[in-house]
């Protein structure tokens, strides 16, 4: 399966602990996205990378959140000093390099990492 | 800011029948794309259908079709001949031309009754 993969699929942690999630995009996709989905809601955009550059961050991404994509391949999302409000599904997506004349490149989503903060 | 609203938290339909899911959106942009995504339980979200705002013709993908009303900012999804495998959360989404951020609605949970 060459789709977007995310690890771990589930994470339970205690309030105040740090957690890190990993996303492996589809090979050769140069764009990578993180979204957060709380129970009963649609996904909300967190941040976006083109290659290794983080080009856009949502105001939802507080100082406790940091995302990296060091070599333009996989990405990590770290949450420091977790709070109960951080409990959510964290979704990663990737999309290919823009081709000439195409206005939009589909974002392919991974299965998500479900975080529970106790 | 752009917003997407799905006013039906839950819908149900008998197998083999037709169901329509509603979506409205708000934007001041003229160039954008609209999507319906399907999220089965514990599985990843997949794209069902997309519509370019500049196209007047409604998009169709097999049993899935949309009714795109640009002036009314309405974008509904019709599923014909519903199958048990269609049961899922369905999200309407918007993206502005040239942007990278998808804006999603709250979702509609679709149940298929055998």
Short mmCIF file of C-alpha atoms in Angstrom, two decimals:
data_model
loop_
_atom_site.label_atom_id
_atom_site.label_comp_id
_atom_site.label_asym_id
_atom_site.label_seq_id
_atom_site.Cartn_x
_atom_site.Cartn_y
_atom_site.Cartn_z
CA UNK A 1 0.00 0.00 0.00
CA UNK A 2 1.58 3.29 -1.07
CA UNK A 3 -0.92 5.61 0.59
CA UNK A 4 -0.29 8.11 3.35
CA UNK A 5 0.67 6.38 6.58
CA UNK A 6 0.54 7.72 10.13
CA UNK A 7 2.00 6.39 13.36
CA UNK A 8 0.91 5.68 15.93
CA UNK A 9 -2.75 5.12 15.13
CA UNK A 10 -3.73 5.67 18.75
CA UNK A 11 -2.02 7.49 21.59
CA UNK A 12 -3.19 7.83 25.17
CA UNK A 13 -1.25 10.21 27.36
CA UNK A 14 -1.55 12.06 30.61
CA UNK A 15 -2.05 15.78 30.76
CA UNK A 16 1.25 17.60 30.73
CA UNK A 17 3.15 14.97 28.75
CA UNK A 18 4.69 15.56 25.32
CA UNK A 19 3.63 13.51 22.31
CA UNK A 20 4.96 13.17 18.78
CA UNK A 21 3.18 11.85 15.71
CA UNK A 22 4.69 10.82 12.42
CA UNK A 23 3.32 11.08 8.90
CA UNK A 24 4.78 9.42 5.81
CA UNK A 25 3.30 10.94 2.67
CA UNK A 26 2.85 9.28 -0.68
CA UNK A 27 6.22 8.96 -2.36
CA UNK A 28 7.17 12.00 -4.45
CA UNK A 29 4.35 14.15 -3.07
CA UNK A 30 6.02 17.44 -2.27
CA UNK A 31 3.15 18.95 -0.28
CA UNK A 32 2.13 17.78 3.17
CA UNK A 33 -0.70 18.97 5.41
CA UNK A 34 -1.80 18.48 9.01
CA UNK A 35 -5.42 18.77 10.09
CA UNK A 36 -7.13 18.26 13.43
CA UNK A 37 -10.57 16.67 13.74
CA UNK A 38 -12.47 16.79 17.01
CA UNK A 39 -15.40 14.50 17.73
CA UNK A 40 -18.43 15.34 15.62
CA UNK A 41 -16.65 18.02 13.61
CA UNK A 42 -14.95 18.29 10.26
CA UNK A 43 -11.17 18.51 9.97
CA UNK A 44 -9.55 21.87 10.64
CA UNK A 45 -6.36 22.95 8.92
CA UNK A 46 -3.26 23.22 11.10
CA UNK A 47 -0.26 23.63 8.83
CA UNK A 48 1.20 22.98 5.37
CA UNK A 49 4.64 22.15 4.00
CA UNK A 50 6.02 22.39 0.52
CA UNK A 51 9.08 20.19 0.54
CA UNK A 52 10.82 21.04 3.83
CA UNK A 53 9.45 24.58 4.09
CA UNK A 54 6.52 25.25 6.41
CA UNK A 55 4.56 27.80 4.38
CA UNK A 56 1.35 28.27 6.33
CA UNK A 57 0.26 27.84 9.94
CA UNK A 58 -3.20 28.17 11.41
CA UNK A 59 -3.87 30.21 14.53
CA UNK A 60 -5.01 26.86 15.97
CA UNK A 61 -1.34 25.86 16.08
CA UNK A 62 -0.43 27.26 19.47
CA UNK A 63 3.11 27.61 20.80
CA UNK A 64 2.82 24.10 22.24
CA UNK A 65 2.55 22.64 18.76
CA UNK A 66 5.47 22.24 16.39
CA UNK A 67 5.65 20.52 13.05
CA UNK A 68 8.70 19.64 11.02
CA UNK A 69 9.53 18.06 7.71
CA UNK A 70 13.31 17.96 7.86
CA UNK A 71 14.16 16.31 4.55
CA UNK A 72 11.02 17.05 2.62
CA UNK A 73 9.77 13.50 3.10
CA UNK A 74 8.13 12.42 6.38
CA UNK A 75 6.78 14.93 8.87
CA UNK A 76 6.39 15.01 12.65
CA UNK A 77 3.88 16.89 14.74
CA UNK A 78 4.81 17.41 18.39
CA UNK A 79 2.51 18.63 21.12
CA UNK A 80 4.19 19.77 24.31
CA UNK A 81 2.49 19.88 27.72
CA UNK A 82 -0.66 18.25 26.40
CA UNK A 83 -4.05 19.45 27.62
CA UNK A 84 -7.37 17.64 27.59
CA UNK A 85 -8.53 19.96 24.83
CA UNK A 86 -5.84 18.50 22.58
CA UNK A 87 -7.78 15.22 22.42
CA UNK A 88 -8.66 14.77 18.75
CA UNK A 89 -7.85 12.90 15.57
CA UNK A 90 -4.77 14.33 13.86
CA UNK A 91 -4.91 13.82 10.11
CA UNK A 92 -2.07 14.08 7.65
CA UNK A 93 -2.52 14.54 3.91
CA UNK A 94 -0.21 14.89 0.96
CA UNK A 95 -0.54 16.13 -2.59
CA UNK A 96 1.64 15.97 -5.66
CA UNK A 97 3.62 18.72 -7.32
CA UNK A 98 1.39 21.09 -9.25
CA UNK A 99 1.15 20.22 -12.94
CA UNK A 100 0.75 22.82 -15.62
CA UNK A 101 -2.77 24.05 -16.16
CA UNK A 102 -4.29 22.15 -13.24
CA UNK A 103 -5.80 24.49 -10.69
CA UNK A 104 -5.94 22.04 -7.82
CA UNK A 105 -4.07 18.94 -6.70
CA UNK A 106 -6.02 16.42 -4.69
CA UNK A 107 -5.05 15.95 -1.08
CA UNK A 108 -4.77 12.28 -0.11
CA UNK A 109 -5.45 11.62 3.55
CA UNK A 110 -3.91 9.17 5.96
CA UNK A 111 -5.85 7.16 8.55
CA UNK A 112 -5.07 9.62 11.34
CA UNK A 113 -3.66 9.41 14.86
CA UNK A 114 -6.26 9.49 17.61
CA UNK A 115 -4.95 11.29 20.69
CA UNK A 116 -6.60 10.93 24.07
CA UNK A 117 -5.34 13.15 26.87
CA UNK A 118 -6.38 11.95 30.34
CA UNK B 1 -13.42 33.96 6.02
CA UNK B 2 -14.85 31.07 4.10
CA UNK B 3 -17.28 28.78 5.89
CA UNK B 4 -18.99 25.53 4.98
CA UNK B 5 -22.24 24.44 6.60
CA UNK B 6 -23.85 21.01 6.59
CA UNK B 7 -27.21 21.28 8.28
CA UNK B 8 -27.98 17.55 8.43
CA UNK B 9 -26.00 15.86 11.21
CA UNK B 10 -27.51 12.48 10.32
CA UNK B 11 -29.34 10.97 7.37
CA UNK B 12 -30.60 7.49 6.67
CA UNK B 13 -31.81 5.78 3.53
CA UNK B 14 -33.01 2.38 2.47
CA UNK B 15 -30.62 0.31 0.44
CA UNK B 16 -31.06 0.88 -3.31
CA UNK B 17 -32.82 4.20 -2.81
CA UNK B 18 -31.59 7.74 -3.44
CA UNK B 19 -30.44 10.22 -0.82
CA UNK B 20 -29.36 13.85 -1.04
CA UNK B 21 -26.93 15.48 1.38
CA UNK B 22 -26.98 19.26 1.68
CA UNK B 23 -24.14 21.75 1.89
CA UNK B 24 -23.96 25.53 1.76
CA UNK B 25 -20.88 27.69 1.79
CA UNK B 26 -19.93 31.30 2.10
CA UNK B 27 -17.16 32.96 0.14
CA UNK B 28 -16.43 36.20 -1.63
CA UNK B 29 -14.10 34.46 -4.08
CA UNK B 30 -15.10 33.66 -7.63
CA UNK B 31 -12.58 30.90 -8.32
CA UNK B 32 -12.72 27.90 -6.03
CA UNK B 33 -13.34 24.17 -5.83
CA UNK B 34 -15.89 22.18 -3.88
CA UNK B 35 -15.62 18.59 -2.77
CA UNK B 36 -17.45 15.78 -1.07
CA UNK B 37 -15.28 13.49 1.04
CA UNK B 38 -16.30 10.14 2.53
CA UNK B 39 -14.90 8.99 5.88
CA UNK B 40 -15.86 5.38 6.71
CA UNK B 41 -15.60 4.30 10.35
CA UNK B 42 -11.95 3.95 11.39
CA UNK B 43 -10.78 4.42 7.83
CA UNK B 44 -9.20 7.25 5.97
CA UNK B 45 -11.03 9.99 4.19
CA UNK B 46 -11.38 9.61 0.45
CA UNK B 47 -12.49 12.04 -2.22
CA UNK B 48 -15.89 11.19 -3.70
CA UNK B 49 -16.43 14.02 -6.15
CA UNK B 50 -15.16 17.49 -6.99
CA UNK B 51 -16.62 20.52 -8.71
CA UNK B 52 -14.80 23.46 -10.20
CA UNK B 53 -16.70 26.70 -9.60
CA UNK B 54 -16.11 27.92 -13.15
CA UNK B 55 -17.88 24.88 -14.60
CA UNK B 56 -21.63 25.15 -15.00
CA UNK B 57 -22.07 21.44 -15.59
CA UNK B 58 -22.66 19.42 -12.47
CA UNK B 59 -20.03 16.78 -11.74
CA UNK B 60 -20.95 13.09 -11.84
CA UNK B 61 -19.02 10.03 -10.70
CA UNK B 62 -20.95 6.82 -11.25
CA UNK B 63 -23.73 6.76 -8.61
CA UNK B 64 -22.63 10.10 -7.14
CA UNK B 65 -23.67 13.45 -8.57
CA UNK B 66 -23.82 17.00 -7.34
CA UNK B 67 -26.23 19.89 -7.70
CA UNK B 68 -24.05 22.99 -7.79
CA UNK B 69 -25.92 26.28 -7.47
CA UNK B 70 -23.23 28.95 -7.53
CA UNK B 71 -25.50 31.95 -7.00
CA UNK B 72 -27.15 30.28 -4.03
CA UNK B 73 -23.79 28.93 -2.77
CA UNK B 74 -25.28 25.50 -2.50
CA UNK B 75 -23.57 22.19 -3.24
CA UNK B 76 -25.60 19.04 -2.58
CA UNK B 77 -24.56 15.43 -3.11
CA UNK B 78 -26.96 12.87 -4.52
CA UNK B 79 -26.24 9.19 -4.03
CA UNK B 80 -28.30 6.92 -6.27
CA UNK B 81 -28.91 3.21 -5.72
CA UNK B 82 -27.49 3.42 -2.19
CA UNK B 83 -25.31 0.52 -1.10
CA UNK B 84 -24.35 -0.70 2.35
CA UNK B 85 -20.78 0.35 1.65
CA UNK B 86 -21.91 3.95 1.30
CA UNK B 87 -22.44 4.18 5.06
CA UNK B 88 -19.97 6.77 6.37
CA UNK B 89 -19.46 10.36 7.45
CA UNK B 90 -19.66 12.68 4.48
CA UNK B 91 -17.89 16.02 4.52
CA UNK B 92 -18.41 18.91 2.18
CA UNK B 93 -15.24 20.95 1.65
CA UNK B 94 -14.11 24.14 -0.08
CA UNK B 95 -10.78 25.44 -1.27
CA UNK B 96 -10.00 28.78 -2.82
CA UNK B 97 -8.11 28.77 -6.12
CA UNK B 98 -4.40 28.91 -5.35
CA UNK B 99 -4.83 28.11 -1.66
CA UNK B 100 -3.72 24.99 0.19
CA UNK B 101 -6.19 24.95 3.07
CA UNK B 102 -9.32 22.83 2.75
CA UNK B 103 -12.29 24.18 4.72
CA UNK B 104 -14.65 21.44 5.84
CA UNK B 105 -18.24 21.35 6.99
CA UNK B 106 -19.33 19.60 10.17
CA UNK B 107 -20.22 16.38 8.40
CA UNK B 108 -23.31 14.25 7.83
CA UNK B 109 -23.47 10.69 9.12
CA UNK B 110 -25.17 8.52 6.51
CA UNK B 111 -26.75 5.23 7.52
CA UNK B 112 -27.91 2.69 4.94
CA UNK B 113 -30.77 0.46 6.08
CA UNK B 114 -30.83 -3.02 4.51
#
